[in-house]
Amino acid sequence: MRAGVMLGAALIALLSGPASAQAVSKKVVQLHQKLLTLDSHLDTPASLDLPGWSIDEEHGVHLDYTQVDLPRMKKGGLDGGFWAIYTSQGPLTVEGFRKARDFALLRGVSIREMVAADPANFALATEAKDAAPIAAAGKRVVYMSIENAYPLGEDVSLLQSFYDMGVRVVGFAHFAHNQFADSSTDPSKKPRFGGLSPLGKQLLQEMNRMGVVPDASHSSDQVLDDLLALSTTPVLLTHSGCKAVYDHPRNIDDAHLKALAAKGGVIQMNAFGAYLKASKPNPERQKAMMALFGEMREGTKLTAEKRTELLAKRQEIDRLHPDTDRATFDDFMAHMLHALKVVGPDHVGIGADWDGGGGVVGMEDVLDLPRITDALLKAGYSEADVAKIWSGNVLRVLAAAEAGKGK
Ligand SMILES: [Zn+2]
């Protein structure tokens, strides 16, 4: 056991050591550590329910494929962010809604339990003004968000329960259309509502009334149009990219970027490789991964032994069918610098989709975050700009939602 632990630690040092972070000067790393840094889309709550996994221990991205934990957040200079209650899209039936509701409530409890179990290191944040003092106290900032409003079923008043739990950002859809909104990637490739459904419009009203930020990532462009027309407070894209750099339905075009910014909104840049650039098809790898993900789907119900076995299988897939055409840090920065060029540093932030498929060559987990600060400074952005990009902009949108509350 002990030997295994030691071997694991040695492997972590070997495989995920801060090799690329070393390329960033000490001065920039120090500045980065000083900034208030928030990521607007952390899928890390999914890790919390994995058997035998602890947020307090350092893991290796090449060993268990997780990207965020307390030690790595400290080393990589990530103060916190919006911890997502993500629910995969299921059937739009009474039974489907009930299952999704229960799942989402329990995932929210897991986030609250993470905070409650370690108050020295984590603190729940519910207002824009909470983040800075929490970070100044050396703790991680835990805002809560919902990715895919599907679990709210057909009763928008359920949003109040999630609000009371701490949720302040809600995304309408995920990979497929749901009861509230059209998705940008629905398998039918056809719109269902042509934007928000009537129920989706009701949900938006509830969000505006409570002071919850509307998130248009994953939703169709028409949903974004509806949100920009109807929302009384600015809209956020918690993790998205630019169509001008890579034409993918998950990204938005320059006209939408400008419309978003004109209403005070912000795009938070995604680091999900498949949305950053066109990759050469790798059918053997894809087939092997699909089969493995089928087995891993019930992640939280697996035993620790079974999970270890499946992780070994994934490492074997990486060895046999390596992904040789992955998106790189430069691809990620190309989207970010484009968005900055189009709408400027008041309307761009960071939502890398950690633990949800984010991560690129050269920025595999949060250990590498100082690279973003470094690249922004090298591109000519000031320290004040970088501070806005890392947290000021997303907090401004949250503060605007709070100010619009009840109107
Ligand atoms: Zn997502």
mmCIF file of C-alpha atoms and ligand atoms in Angstrom:
data_model
loop_
_atom_site.group_PDB
_atom_site.id
_atom_site.type_symbol
_atom_site.label_atom_id
_atom_site.label_comp_id
_atom_site.label_asym_id
_atom_site.label_seq_id
_atom_site.Cartn_x
_atom_site.Cartn_y
_atom_site.Cartn_z
ATOM 1 C CA MET A 1 0.000 0.000 0.000
ATOM 2 C CA ARG A 2 2.661 2.445 1.124
ATOM 3 C CA ALA A 3 4.919 1.526 -1.788
ATOM 4 C CA GLY A 4 1.970 2.041 -4.096
ATOM 5 C CA VAL A 5 1.289 5.460 -2.638
ATOM 6 C CA MET A 6 4.953 6.440 -2.972
ATOM 7 C CA LEU A 7 5.106 5.169 -6.516
ATOM 8 C CA GLY A 8 1.951 7.137 -7.276
ATOM 9 C CA ALA A 9 3.466 10.310 -5.852
ATOM 10 C CA ALA A 10 6.674 9.799 -7.834
ATOM 11 C CA LEU A 11 4.692 9.242 -11.008
ATOM 12 C CA ILE A 12 2.658 12.371 -10.387
ATOM 13 C CA ALA A 13 5.868 14.377 -9.985
ATOM 14 C CA LEU A 14 7.254 12.828 -13.143
ATOM 15 C CA LEU A 15 4.165 13.095 -15.298
ATOM 16 C CA SER A 16 2.501 16.285 -14.229
ATOM 17 C CA GLY A 17 5.356 18.295 -12.791
ATOM 18 C CA PRO A 18 5.195 21.984 -13.599
ATOM 19 C CA ALA A 19 7.359 21.557 -16.689
ATOM 20 C CA SER A 20 5.448 24.073 -18.767
ATOM 21 C CA ALA A 21 4.849 26.373 -15.800
ATOM 22 C CA GLN A 22 8.634 26.666 -15.540
ATOM 23 C CA ALA A 23 8.587 28.440 -18.872
ATOM 24 C CA VAL A 24 6.742 31.285 -17.143
ATOM 25 C CA SER A 25 9.016 33.732 -15.326
ATOM 26 C CA LYS A 26 8.985 33.916 -11.539
ATOM 27 C CA LYS A 27 7.758 37.483 -11.740
ATOM 28 C CA VAL A 28 4.710 36.523 -13.802
ATOM 29 C CA VAL A 29 3.970 33.523 -11.562
ATOM 30 C CA GLN A 30 4.059 35.883 -8.571
ATOM 31 C CA LEU A 31 1.702 38.313 -10.285
ATOM 32 C CA HIS A 32 -0.595 35.440 -11.260
ATOM 33 C CA GLN A 33 -0.694 34.216 -7.645
ATOM 34 C CA LYS A 34 -1.613 37.728 -6.521
ATOM 35 C CA LEU A 35 -4.581 38.051 -8.911
ATOM 36 C CA LEU A 36 -8.092 36.986 -8.004
ATOM 37 C CA THR A 37 -8.568 34.078 -10.414
ATOM 38 C CA LEU A 38 -11.945 32.458 -11.054
ATOM 39 C CA ASP A 39 -12.922 29.876 -13.646
ATOM 40 C CA SER A 40 -16.583 30.109 -14.624
ATOM 41 C CA HIS A 41 -17.036 26.449 -15.456
ATOM 42 C CA LEU A 42 -15.585 23.795 -13.156
ATOM 43 C CA ASP A 43 -16.987 20.307 -13.689
ATOM 44 C CA THR A 44 -14.926 19.175 -10.705
ATOM 45 C CA PRO A 45 -18.036 18.377 -8.598
ATOM 46 C CA ALA A 46 -18.263 15.174 -10.665
ATOM 47 C CA SER A 47 -14.965 14.094 -9.059
ATOM 48 C CA LEU A 48 -16.337 14.642 -5.559
ATOM 49 C CA ASP A 49 -18.593 11.603 -5.748
ATOM 50 C CA LEU A 50 -15.961 9.244 -7.159
ATOM 51 C CA PRO A 51 -15.127 6.399 -4.789
ATOM 52 C CA GLY A 52 -11.864 6.960 -2.943
ATOM 53 C CA TRP A 53 -11.239 10.397 -4.507
ATOM 54 C CA SER A 54 -10.465 13.380 -2.296
ATOM 55 C CA ILE A 55 -10.321 17.048 -3.294
ATOM 56 C CA ASP A 56 -7.663 17.545 -0.588
ATOM 57 C CA GLU A 57 -5.147 15.218 -2.250
ATOM 58 C CA GLU A 58 -3.026 15.962 -5.286
ATOM 59 C CA HIS A 59 -3.827 13.803 -8.294
ATOM 60 C CA GLY A 60 -2.035 13.448 -11.627
ATOM 61 C CA VAL A 61 -3.862 14.352 -14.810
ATOM 62 C CA HIS A 62 -2.110 11.532 -16.676
ATOM 63 C CA LEU A 63 -3.008 9.025 -13.960
ATOM 64 C CA ASP A 64 -6.657 9.603 -13.129
ATOM 65 C CA TYR A 65 -7.447 12.312 -15.701
ATOM 66 C CA THR A 66 -8.768 14.767 -13.111
ATOM 67 C CA GLN A 67 -7.593 18.353 -13.440
ATOM 68 C CA VAL A 68 -8.585 20.212 -10.291
ATOM 69 C CA ASP A 69 -7.936 19.540 -6.607
ATOM 70 C CA LEU A 70 -6.946 21.724 -3.668
ATOM 71 C CA PRO A 71 -3.146 21.244 -3.945
ATOM 72 C CA ARG A 72 -3.162 21.867 -7.697
ATOM 73 C CA MET A 73 -5.417 24.929 -7.316
ATOM 74 C CA LYS A 74 -2.915 26.391 -4.867
ATOM 75 C CA LYS A 75 0.126 25.590 -7.018
ATOM 76 C CA GLY A 76 -1.509 26.755 -10.261
ATOM 77 C CA GLY A 77 -2.956 29.880 -8.674
ATOM 78 C CA LEU A 78 -6.682 29.213 -9.083
ATOM 79 C CA ASP A 79 -8.677 30.896 -6.327
ATOM 80 C CA GLY A 80 -11.911 29.200 -7.298
ATOM 81 C CA GLY A 81 -14.841 29.647 -9.577
ATOM 82 C CA PHE A 82 -18.270 28.380 -10.420
ATOM 83 C CA TRP A 83 -18.624 24.736 -9.443
ATOM 84 C CA ALA A 84 -21.166 23.197 -11.769
ATOM 85 C CA ILE A 85 -24.091 20.941 -11.074
ATOM 86 C CA TYR A 86 -23.990 19.250 -14.453
ATOM 87 C CA THR A 87 -26.784 16.858 -15.399
ATOM 88 C CA SER A 88 -26.626 14.919 -18.638
ATOM 89 C CA GLN A 89 -29.636 15.279 -20.890
ATOM 90 C CA GLY A 90 -32.188 12.501 -20.461
ATOM 91 C CA PRO A 91 -35.769 11.925 -21.569
ATOM 92 C CA LEU A 92 -38.264 14.798 -21.299
ATOM 93 C CA THR A 93 -40.675 12.729 -19.226
ATOM 94 C CA VAL A 94 -42.028 12.958 -15.684
ATOM 95 C CA GLU A 95 -39.737 10.096 -14.676
ATOM 96 C CA GLY A 96 -36.748 11.664 -16.479
ATOM 97 C CA PHE A 97 -37.319 15.046 -14.813
ATOM 98 C CA ARG A 98 -37.613 13.425 -11.361
ATOM 99 C CA LYS A 99 -34.409 11.433 -11.747
ATOM 100 C CA ALA A 100 -32.536 14.504 -13.011
ATOM 101 C CA ARG A 101 -33.906 16.655 -10.165
ATOM 102 C CA ASP A 102 -32.766 14.160 -7.533
ATOM 103 C CA PHE A 103 -29.355 13.800 -9.168
ATOM 104 C CA ALA A 104 -28.838 17.565 -9.364
ATOM 105 C CA LEU A 105 -29.946 18.171 -5.772
ATOM 106 C CA LEU A 106 -27.525 15.504 -4.545
ATOM 107 C CA ARG A 107 -24.681 16.932 -6.649
ATOM 108 C CA GLY A 108 -25.409 20.316 -5.079
ATOM 109 C CA VAL A 109 -25.222 18.686 -1.658
ATOM 110 C CA SER A 110 -21.821 17.216 -2.596
ATOM 111 C CA ILE A 111 -20.527 20.719 -3.354
ATOM 112 C CA ARG A 112 -21.888 22.024 -0.050
ATOM 113 C CA GLU A 113 -20.363 19.029 1.749
ATOM 114 C CA MET A 114 -16.953 19.758 0.200
ATOM 115 C CA VAL A 115 -17.129 23.253 1.688
ATOM 116 C CA ALA A 116 -18.538 22.112 5.029
ATOM 117 C CA ALA A 117 -15.891 19.400 5.439
ATOM 118 C CA ASP A 118 -12.973 21.803 5.076
ATOM 119 C CA PRO A 119 -13.904 25.329 6.125
ATOM 120 C CA ALA A 120 -10.215 26.225 6.455
ATOM 121 C CA ASN A 121 -9.765 25.791 2.707
ATOM 122 C CA PHE A 122 -13.155 26.341 1.040
ATOM 123 C CA ALA A 123 -15.900 28.931 1.420
ATOM 124 C CA LEU A 124 -19.261 29.252 -0.272
ATOM 125 C CA ALA A 125 -19.724 32.497 -2.194
ATOM 126 C CA THR A 126 -23.181 33.769 -3.139
ATOM 127 C CA GLU A 127 -22.574 37.431 -3.998
ATOM 128 C CA ALA A 128 -20.041 39.136 -6.246
ATOM 129 C CA LYS A 129 -18.432 40.875 -3.298
ATOM 130 C CA ASP A 130 -17.719 37.541 -1.527
ATOM 131 C CA ALA A 131 -14.891 36.348 -3.781
ATOM 132 C CA ALA A 132 -12.117 38.801 -2.884
ATOM 133 C CA PRO A 133 -12.245 38.404 0.921
ATOM 134 C CA ILE A 134 -12.446 34.609 0.630
ATOM 135 C CA ALA A 135 -9.376 34.526 -1.615
ATOM 136 C CA ALA A 136 -7.564 37.029 0.603
ATOM 137 C CA ALA A 137 -8.096 34.636 3.504
ATOM 138 C CA GLY A 138 -6.275 31.969 1.486
ATOM 139 C CA LYS A 139 -9.421 29.920 0.865
ATOM 140 C CA ARG A 140 -10.933 28.631 -2.377
ATOM 141 C CA VAL A 141 -13.991 30.455 -3.668
ATOM 142 C CA VAL A 142 -16.998 28.222 -4.291
ATOM 143 C CA TYR A 143 -19.776 29.750 -6.353
ATOM 144 C CA MET A 144 -22.359 27.258 -7.557
ATOM 145 C CA SER A 145 -23.837 26.967 -11.035
ATOM 146 C CA ILE A 146 -26.126 24.703 -13.044
ATOM 147 C CA GLU A 147 -25.095 23.327 -16.421
ATOM 148 C CA ASN A 148 -28.287 22.171 -18.154
ATOM 149 C CA ALA A 149 -31.525 23.341 -16.539
ATOM 150 C CA TYR A 150 -33.180 20.000 -17.405
ATOM 151 C CA PRO A 151 -33.421 18.941 -13.690
ATOM 152 C CA LEU A 152 -35.794 21.853 -13.025
ATOM 153 C CA GLY A 153 -38.454 19.876 -14.876
ATOM 154 C CA GLU A 154 -41.549 21.840 -15.832
ATOM 155 C CA ASP A 155 -41.894 23.785 -12.602
ATOM 156 C CA VAL A 156 -39.642 26.840 -12.710
ATOM 157 C CA SER A 157 -40.309 27.532 -9.018
ATOM 158 C CA LEU A 158 -37.848 24.720 -8.275
ATOM 159 C CA LEU A 159 -35.145 27.245 -9.186
ATOM 160 C CA GLN A 160 -35.738 28.775 -5.734
ATOM 161 C CA SER A 161 -34.508 25.575 -4.036
ATOM 162 C CA PHE A 162 -31.300 25.640 -6.055
ATOM 163 C CA TYR A 163 -30.905 29.372 -5.418
ATOM 164 C CA ASP A 164 -31.268 28.737 -1.689
ATOM 165 C CA MET A 165 -28.575 26.073 -2.002
ATOM 166 C CA GLY A 166 -26.252 28.704 -3.504
ATOM 167 C CA VAL A 167 -26.704 28.522 -7.289
ATOM 168 C CA ARG A 168 -26.153 31.882 -9.034
ATOM 169 C CA VAL A 169 -25.548 30.939 -12.695
ATOM 170 C CA VAL A 170 -27.807 28.694 -14.786
ATOM 171 C CA GLY A 171 -27.196 27.367 -18.303
ATOM 172 C CA PHE A 172 -30.337 26.440 -20.194
ATOM 173 C CA ALA A 173 -29.433 23.415 -22.322
ATOM 174 C CA HIS A 174 -26.637 20.911 -22.913
ATOM 175 C CA PHE A 175 -25.880 18.754 -25.967
ATOM 176 C CA ALA A 176 -29.565 18.272 -26.927
ATOM 177 C CA HIS A 177 -32.780 20.302 -26.939
ATOM 178 C CA ASN A 178 -34.701 20.265 -23.668
ATOM 179 C CA GLN A 179 -37.924 21.731 -22.274
ATOM 180 C CA PHE A 180 -36.406 25.226 -21.952
ATOM 181 C CA ALA A 181 -34.230 25.815 -24.973
ATOM 182 C CA ASP A 182 -32.661 24.606 -28.191
ATOM 183 C CA SER A 183 -29.158 23.229 -27.990
ATOM 184 C CA SER A 184 -26.412 24.234 -30.433
ATOM 185 C CA THR A 185 -25.535 20.563 -30.952
ATOM 186 C CA ASP A 186 -28.847 18.705 -30.993
ATOM 187 C CA PRO A 187 -28.483 15.415 -32.917
ATOM 188 C CA SER A 188 -31.512 16.348 -35.077
ATOM 189 C CA LYS A 189 -29.524 19.356 -36.378
ATOM 190 C CA LYS A 190 -32.892 21.148 -36.524
ATOM 191 C CA PRO A 191 -34.280 23.749 -34.136
ATOM 192 C CA ARG A 192 -37.201 22.724 -31.928
ATOM 193 C CA PHE A 193 -38.365 26.068 -30.533
ATOM 194 C CA GLY A 194 -36.148 28.368 -32.568
ATOM 195 C CA GLY A 195 -34.709 29.744 -29.312
ATOM 196 C CA LEU A 196 -36.199 29.674 -25.816
ATOM 197 C CA SER A 197 -39.444 27.762 -25.304
ATOM 198 C CA PRO A 198 -42.326 29.539 -23.500
ATOM 199 C CA LEU A 199 -41.181 27.671 -20.358
ATOM 200 C CA GLY A 200 -37.617 28.844 -21.019
ATOM 201 C CA LYS A 201 -38.848 32.435 -21.095
ATOM 202 C CA GLN A 202 -40.564 31.851 -17.732
ATOM 203 C CA LEU A 203 -37.336 30.447 -16.352
ATOM 204 C CA LEU A 204 -35.436 33.517 -17.546
ATOM 205 C CA GLN A 205 -37.946 35.758 -15.747
ATOM 206 C CA GLU A 206 -37.424 33.788 -12.550
ATOM 207 C CA MET A 207 -33.642 34.044 -12.963
ATOM 208 C CA ASN A 208 -33.817 37.811 -13.472
ATOM 209 C CA ARG A 209 -36.132 38.158 -10.496
ATOM 210 C CA MET A 210 -33.832 36.190 -8.175
ATOM 211 C CA GLY A 211 -30.558 37.585 -9.472
ATOM 212 C CA VAL A 212 -29.315 34.449 -11.252
ATOM 213 C CA VAL A 213 -27.003 34.966 -14.251
ATOM 214 C CA PRO A 214 -28.265 33.452 -17.535
ATOM 215 C CA ASP A 215 -25.620 31.281 -19.220
ATOM 216 C CA ALA A 216 -25.943 30.711 -22.982
ATOM 217 C CA SER A 217 -23.096 28.198 -23.440
ATOM 218 C CA HIS A 218 -24.328 25.006 -25.185
ATOM 219 C CA SER A 219 -27.566 26.743 -26.226
ATOM 220 C CA SER A 220 -28.224 27.648 -29.861
ATOM 221 C CA ASP A 221 -27.448 31.079 -31.289
ATOM 222 C CA GLN A 222 -31.203 31.788 -31.363
ATOM 223 C CA VAL A 223 -31.357 31.167 -27.622
ATOM 224 C CA LEU A 224 -28.565 33.704 -27.180
ATOM 225 C CA ASP A 225 -30.594 36.138 -29.339
ATOM 226 C CA ASP A 226 -33.634 35.586 -27.096
ATOM 227 C CA LEU A 227 -31.574 36.038 -23.931
ATOM 228 C CA LEU A 228 -30.046 39.254 -25.249
ATOM 229 C CA ALA A 229 -33.496 40.553 -26.178
ATOM 230 C CA LEU A 230 -35.349 39.468 -23.028
ATOM 231 C CA SER A 231 -32.936 39.310 -20.090
ATOM 232 C CA THR A 232 -32.994 42.359 -17.851
ATOM 233 C CA THR A 233 -29.390 41.659 -16.802
ATOM 234 C CA PRO A 234 -26.212 40.807 -18.814
ATOM 235 C CA VAL A 235 -25.700 37.340 -20.279
ATOM 236 C CA LEU A 236 -22.699 35.097 -19.659
ATOM 237 C CA LEU A 237 -21.202 32.411 -21.868
ATOM 238 C CA THR A 238 -19.537 30.337 -19.136
ATOM 239 C CA HIS A 239 -17.438 28.236 -21.533
ATOM 240 C CA SER A 240 -17.488 29.021 -25.249
ATOM 241 C CA GLY A 241 -15.217 29.890 -28.167
ATOM 242 C CA CYS A 242 -15.141 31.895 -31.397
ATOM 243 C CA LYS A 243 -16.596 30.720 -34.718
ATOM 244 C CA ALA A 244 -14.157 33.010 -36.543
ATOM 245 C CA VAL A 245 -11.291 30.820 -35.266
ATOM 246 C CA TYR A 246 -13.058 27.466 -35.593
ATOM 247 C CA ASP A 247 -16.511 27.204 -37.115
ATOM 248 C CA HIS A 248 -18.276 24.889 -34.661
ATOM 249 C CA PRO A 249 -21.871 25.210 -33.382
ATOM 250 C CA ARG A 250 -20.538 25.459 -29.786
ATOM 251 C CA ASN A 251 -18.715 28.678 -30.709
ATOM 252 C CA ILE A 252 -20.226 32.091 -31.483
ATOM 253 C CA ASP A 253 -19.640 34.464 -34.366
ATOM 254 C CA ASP A 254 -18.359 38.022 -34.128
ATOM 255 C CA ALA A 255 -21.808 39.592 -34.574
ATOM 256 C CA HIS A 256 -23.099 37.674 -31.533
ATOM 257 C CA LEU A 257 -19.942 38.527 -29.583
ATOM 258 C CA LYS A 258 -20.529 42.215 -30.238
ATOM 259 C CA ALA A 259 -24.238 41.955 -29.355
ATOM 260 C CA LEU A 260 -23.331 40.151 -26.107
ATOM 261 C CA ALA A 261 -20.807 42.844 -25.185
ATOM 262 C CA ALA A 262 -23.187 45.664 -26.115
ATOM 263 C CA LYS A 263 -25.519 44.367 -23.386
ATOM 264 C CA GLY A 264 -22.692 44.143 -20.853
ATOM 265 C CA GLY A 265 -22.178 40.383 -21.248
ATOM 266 C CA VAL A 266 -18.988 38.327 -21.164
ATOM 267 C CA ILE A 267 -17.603 35.305 -23.032
ATOM 268 C CA GLN A 268 -15.501 32.996 -20.866
ATOM 269 C CA MET A 269 -13.032 31.104 -23.021
ATOM 270 C CA ASN A 270 -13.364 27.335 -23.297
ATOM 271 C CA ALA A 271 -10.387 24.943 -23.486
ATOM 272 C CA PHE A 272 -12.347 21.959 -24.823
ATOM 273 C CA GLY A 273 -10.122 20.650 -27.618
ATOM 274 C CA ALA A 274 -12.826 19.462 -30.029
ATOM 275 C CA TYR A 275 -14.309 22.982 -30.097
ATOM 276 C CA LEU A 276 -10.970 24.734 -30.601
ATOM 277 C CA LYS A 277 -9.870 23.270 -33.932
ATOM 278 C CA ALA A 278 -10.653 20.555 -36.469
ATOM 279 C CA SER A 279 -8.756 17.413 -35.543
ATOM 280 C CA LYS A 280 -7.808 14.553 -37.856
ATOM 281 C CA PRO A 281 -10.222 11.674 -37.300
ATOM 282 C CA ASN A 282 -8.839 8.865 -35.141
ATOM 283 C CA PRO A 283 -11.573 6.216 -35.456
ATOM 284 C CA GLU A 284 -9.739 3.473 -33.519
ATOM 285 C CA ARG A 285 -9.179 5.744 -30.549
ATOM 286 C CA GLN A 286 -12.726 7.042 -30.736
ATOM 287 C CA LYS A 287 -14.176 3.535 -30.782
ATOM 288 C CA ALA A 288 -12.068 2.429 -27.822
ATOM 289 C CA MET A 289 -12.922 5.575 -25.844
ATOM 290 C CA MET A 290 -16.644 5.286 -26.555
ATOM 291 C CA ALA A 291 -16.640 1.711 -25.234
ATOM 292 C CA LEU A 292 -14.708 2.781 -22.136
ATOM 293 C CA PHE A 293 -16.959 5.785 -21.433
ATOM 294 C CA GLY A 294 -19.933 3.431 -21.664
ATOM 295 C CA GLU A 295 -18.403 1.441 -18.815
ATOM 296 C CA MET A 296 -17.449 4.587 -16.857
ATOM 297 C CA ARG A 297 -20.834 6.261 -17.138
ATOM 298 C CA GLU A 298 -22.000 5.104 -13.723
ATOM 299 C CA GLY A 299 -18.858 6.710 -12.230
ATOM 300 C CA THR A 300 -20.155 7.263 -8.735
ATOM 301 C CA LYS A 301 -21.548 3.765 -8.450
ATOM 302 C CA LEU A 302 -18.303 2.041 -9.381
ATOM 303 C CA THR A 303 -16.129 0.489 -6.706
ATOM 304 C CA ALA A 304 -12.671 2.008 -6.252
ATOM 305 C CA GLU A 305 -11.182 -1.212 -7.661
ATOM 306 C CA LYS A 306 -13.347 -1.095 -10.774
ATOM 307 C CA ARG A 307 -12.457 2.554 -11.293
ATOM 308 C CA THR A 308 -8.727 1.779 -11.022
ATOM 309 C CA GLU A 309 -9.200 -0.982 -13.592
ATOM 310 C CA LEU A 310 -10.981 1.373 -15.998
ATOM 311 C CA LEU A 311 -8.328 4.076 -15.557
ATOM 312 C CA ALA A 312 -5.687 1.495 -16.474
ATOM 313 C CA LYS A 313 -7.720 0.712 -19.598
ATOM 314 C CA ARG A 314 -7.758 4.394 -20.502
ATOM 315 C CA GLN A 315 -3.990 4.635 -20.103
ATOM 316 C CA GLU A 316 -3.702 1.601 -22.372
ATOM 317 C CA ILE A 317 -5.864 3.354 -25.001
ATOM 318 C CA ASP A 318 -3.576 6.403 -24.779
ATOM 319 C CA ARG A 319 -0.602 4.108 -25.344
ATOM 320 C CA LEU A 320 -2.104 2.094 -28.220
ATOM 321 C CA HIS A 321 -4.025 4.877 -29.974
ATOM 322 C CA PRO A 322 -2.435 8.150 -28.917
ATOM 323 C CA ASP A 323 -4.253 11.361 -29.717
ATOM 324 C CA THR A 324 -1.624 12.936 -31.928
ATOM 325 C CA ASP A 325 -3.656 15.862 -33.196
ATOM 326 C CA ARG A 326 -4.902 17.491 -30.013
ATOM 327 C CA ALA A 327 -5.598 21.182 -29.661
ATOM 328 C CA THR A 328 -2.742 23.117 -28.071
ATOM 329 C CA PHE A 329 -2.360 26.033 -25.712
ATOM 330 C CA ASP A 330 -1.821 28.244 -28.765
ATOM 331 C CA ASP A 331 -5.178 27.111 -30.205
ATOM 332 C CA PHE A 332 -6.842 28.076 -26.910
ATOM 333 C CA MET A 333 -5.116 31.459 -26.919
ATOM 334 C CA ALA A 334 -6.116 32.040 -30.564
ATOM 335 C CA HIS A 335 -9.793 31.979 -29.495
ATOM 336 C CA MET A 336 -9.129 34.198 -26.520
ATOM 337 C CA LEU A 337 -7.057 36.772 -28.411
ATOM 338 C CA HIS A 338 -9.672 36.880 -31.155
ATOM 339 C CA ALA A 339 -12.470 37.551 -28.647
ATOM 340 C CA LEU A 340 -10.284 40.231 -27.028
ATOM 341 C CA LYS A 341 -9.684 41.839 -30.399
ATOM 342 C CA VAL A 342 -13.423 41.910 -31.209
ATOM 343 C CA VAL A 343 -14.921 42.994 -27.864
ATOM 344 C CA GLY A 344 -11.989 44.098 -25.702
ATOM 345 C CA PRO A 345 -10.820 43.145 -22.201
ATOM 346 C CA ASP A 346 -14.095 44.095 -20.452
ATOM 347 C CA HIS A 347 -15.999 41.272 -22.105
ATOM 348 C CA VAL A 348 -13.693 38.235 -22.014
ATOM 349 C CA GLY A 349 -12.957 35.801 -19.196
ATOM 350 C CA ILE A 350 -11.956 32.198 -18.565
ATOM 351 C CA GLY A 351 -14.076 29.054 -18.291
ATOM 352 C CA ALA A 352 -11.831 26.217 -19.375
ATOM 353 C CA ASP A 353 -14.210 23.281 -18.709
ATOM 354 C CA TRP A 354 -11.834 21.599 -16.283
ATOM 355 C CA ASP A 355 -12.908 18.046 -15.472
ATOM 356 C CA GLY A 356 -15.515 18.334 -18.209
ATOM 357 C CA GLY A 357 -13.305 17.710 -21.229
ATOM 358 C CA GLY A 358 -11.189 20.870 -21.115
ATOM 359 C CA GLY A 359 -7.406 20.846 -21.286
ATOM 360 C CA VAL A 360 -5.008 21.175 -24.208
ATOM 361 C CA VAL A 361 -1.418 20.274 -24.993
ATOM 362 C CA GLY A 362 0.629 22.661 -22.858
ATOM 363 C CA MET A 363 -2.217 23.290 -20.395
ATOM 364 C CA GLU A 364 -3.353 19.901 -19.171
ATOM 365 C CA ASP A 365 -4.672 20.920 -15.782
ATOM 366 C CA VAL A 366 -4.832 23.935 -13.473
ATOM 367 C CA LEU A 367 -1.102 23.680 -12.687
ATOM 368 C CA ASP A 368 -0.492 25.414 -16.017
ATOM 369 C CA LEU A 369 -2.746 28.447 -15.462
ATOM 370 C CA PRO A 370 0.113 30.968 -15.073
ATOM 371 C CA ARG A 371 0.659 30.422 -18.809
ATOM 372 C CA ILE A 372 -2.590 32.289 -19.553
ATOM 373 C CA THR A 373 -1.496 35.292 -17.513
ATOM 374 C CA ASP A 374 1.899 35.168 -19.229
ATOM 375 C CA ALA A 375 0.400 34.960 -22.735
ATOM 376 C CA LEU A 376 -2.000 37.855 -22.060
ATOM 377 C CA LEU A 377 0.812 40.076 -20.779
ATOM 378 C CA LYS A 378 2.961 39.117 -23.781
ATOM 379 C CA ALA A 379 0.042 40.029 -26.077
ATOM 380 C CA GLY A 380 0.170 43.524 -24.604
ATOM 381 C CA TYR A 381 -2.673 43.423 -22.091
ATOM 382 C CA SER A 382 -2.091 45.325 -18.862
ATOM 383 C CA GLU A 383 -2.176 43.872 -15.358
ATOM 384 C CA ALA A 384 -5.524 45.618 -14.869
ATOM 385 C CA ASP A 385 -6.868 43.966 -18.055
ATOM 386 C CA VAL A 386 -5.623 40.557 -16.927
ATOM 387 C CA ALA A 387 -7.303 41.046 -13.545
ATOM 388 C CA LYS A 388 -10.616 41.776 -15.278
ATOM 389 C CA ILE A 389 -10.231 38.735 -17.519
ATOM 390 C CA TRP A 390 -9.441 36.467 -14.566
ATOM 391 C CA SER A 391 -12.399 37.563 -12.417
ATOM 392 C CA GLY A 392 -13.428 41.204 -12.690
ATOM 393 C CA ASN A 393 -15.692 40.707 -15.691
ATOM 394 C CA VAL A 394 -17.564 37.642 -14.474
ATOM 395 C CA LEU A 395 -18.065 39.287 -11.081
ATOM 396 C CA ARG A 396 -19.392 42.418 -12.783
ATOM 397 C CA VAL A 397 -22.018 40.284 -14.551
ATOM 398 C CA LEU A 398 -22.933 38.606 -11.261
ATOM 399 C CA ALA A 399 -23.180 41.994 -9.507
ATOM 400 C CA ALA A 400 -25.454 43.246 -12.300
ATOM 401 C CA ALA A 401 -27.730 40.223 -11.801
ATOM 402 C CA GLU A 402 -27.845 40.989 -8.070
ATOM 403 C CA ALA A 403 -28.646 44.663 -8.738
ATOM 404 C CA GLY A 404 -31.444 43.710 -11.138
ATOM 405 C CA LYS A 405 -32.934 41.367 -8.554
ATOM 406 C CA GLY A 406 -36.639 41.839 -7.992
ATOM 407 C CA LYS A 407 -37.068 44.367 -10.778
HETATM 408 ZN ZN ZN B 1 -20.149 22.087 -21.063
#
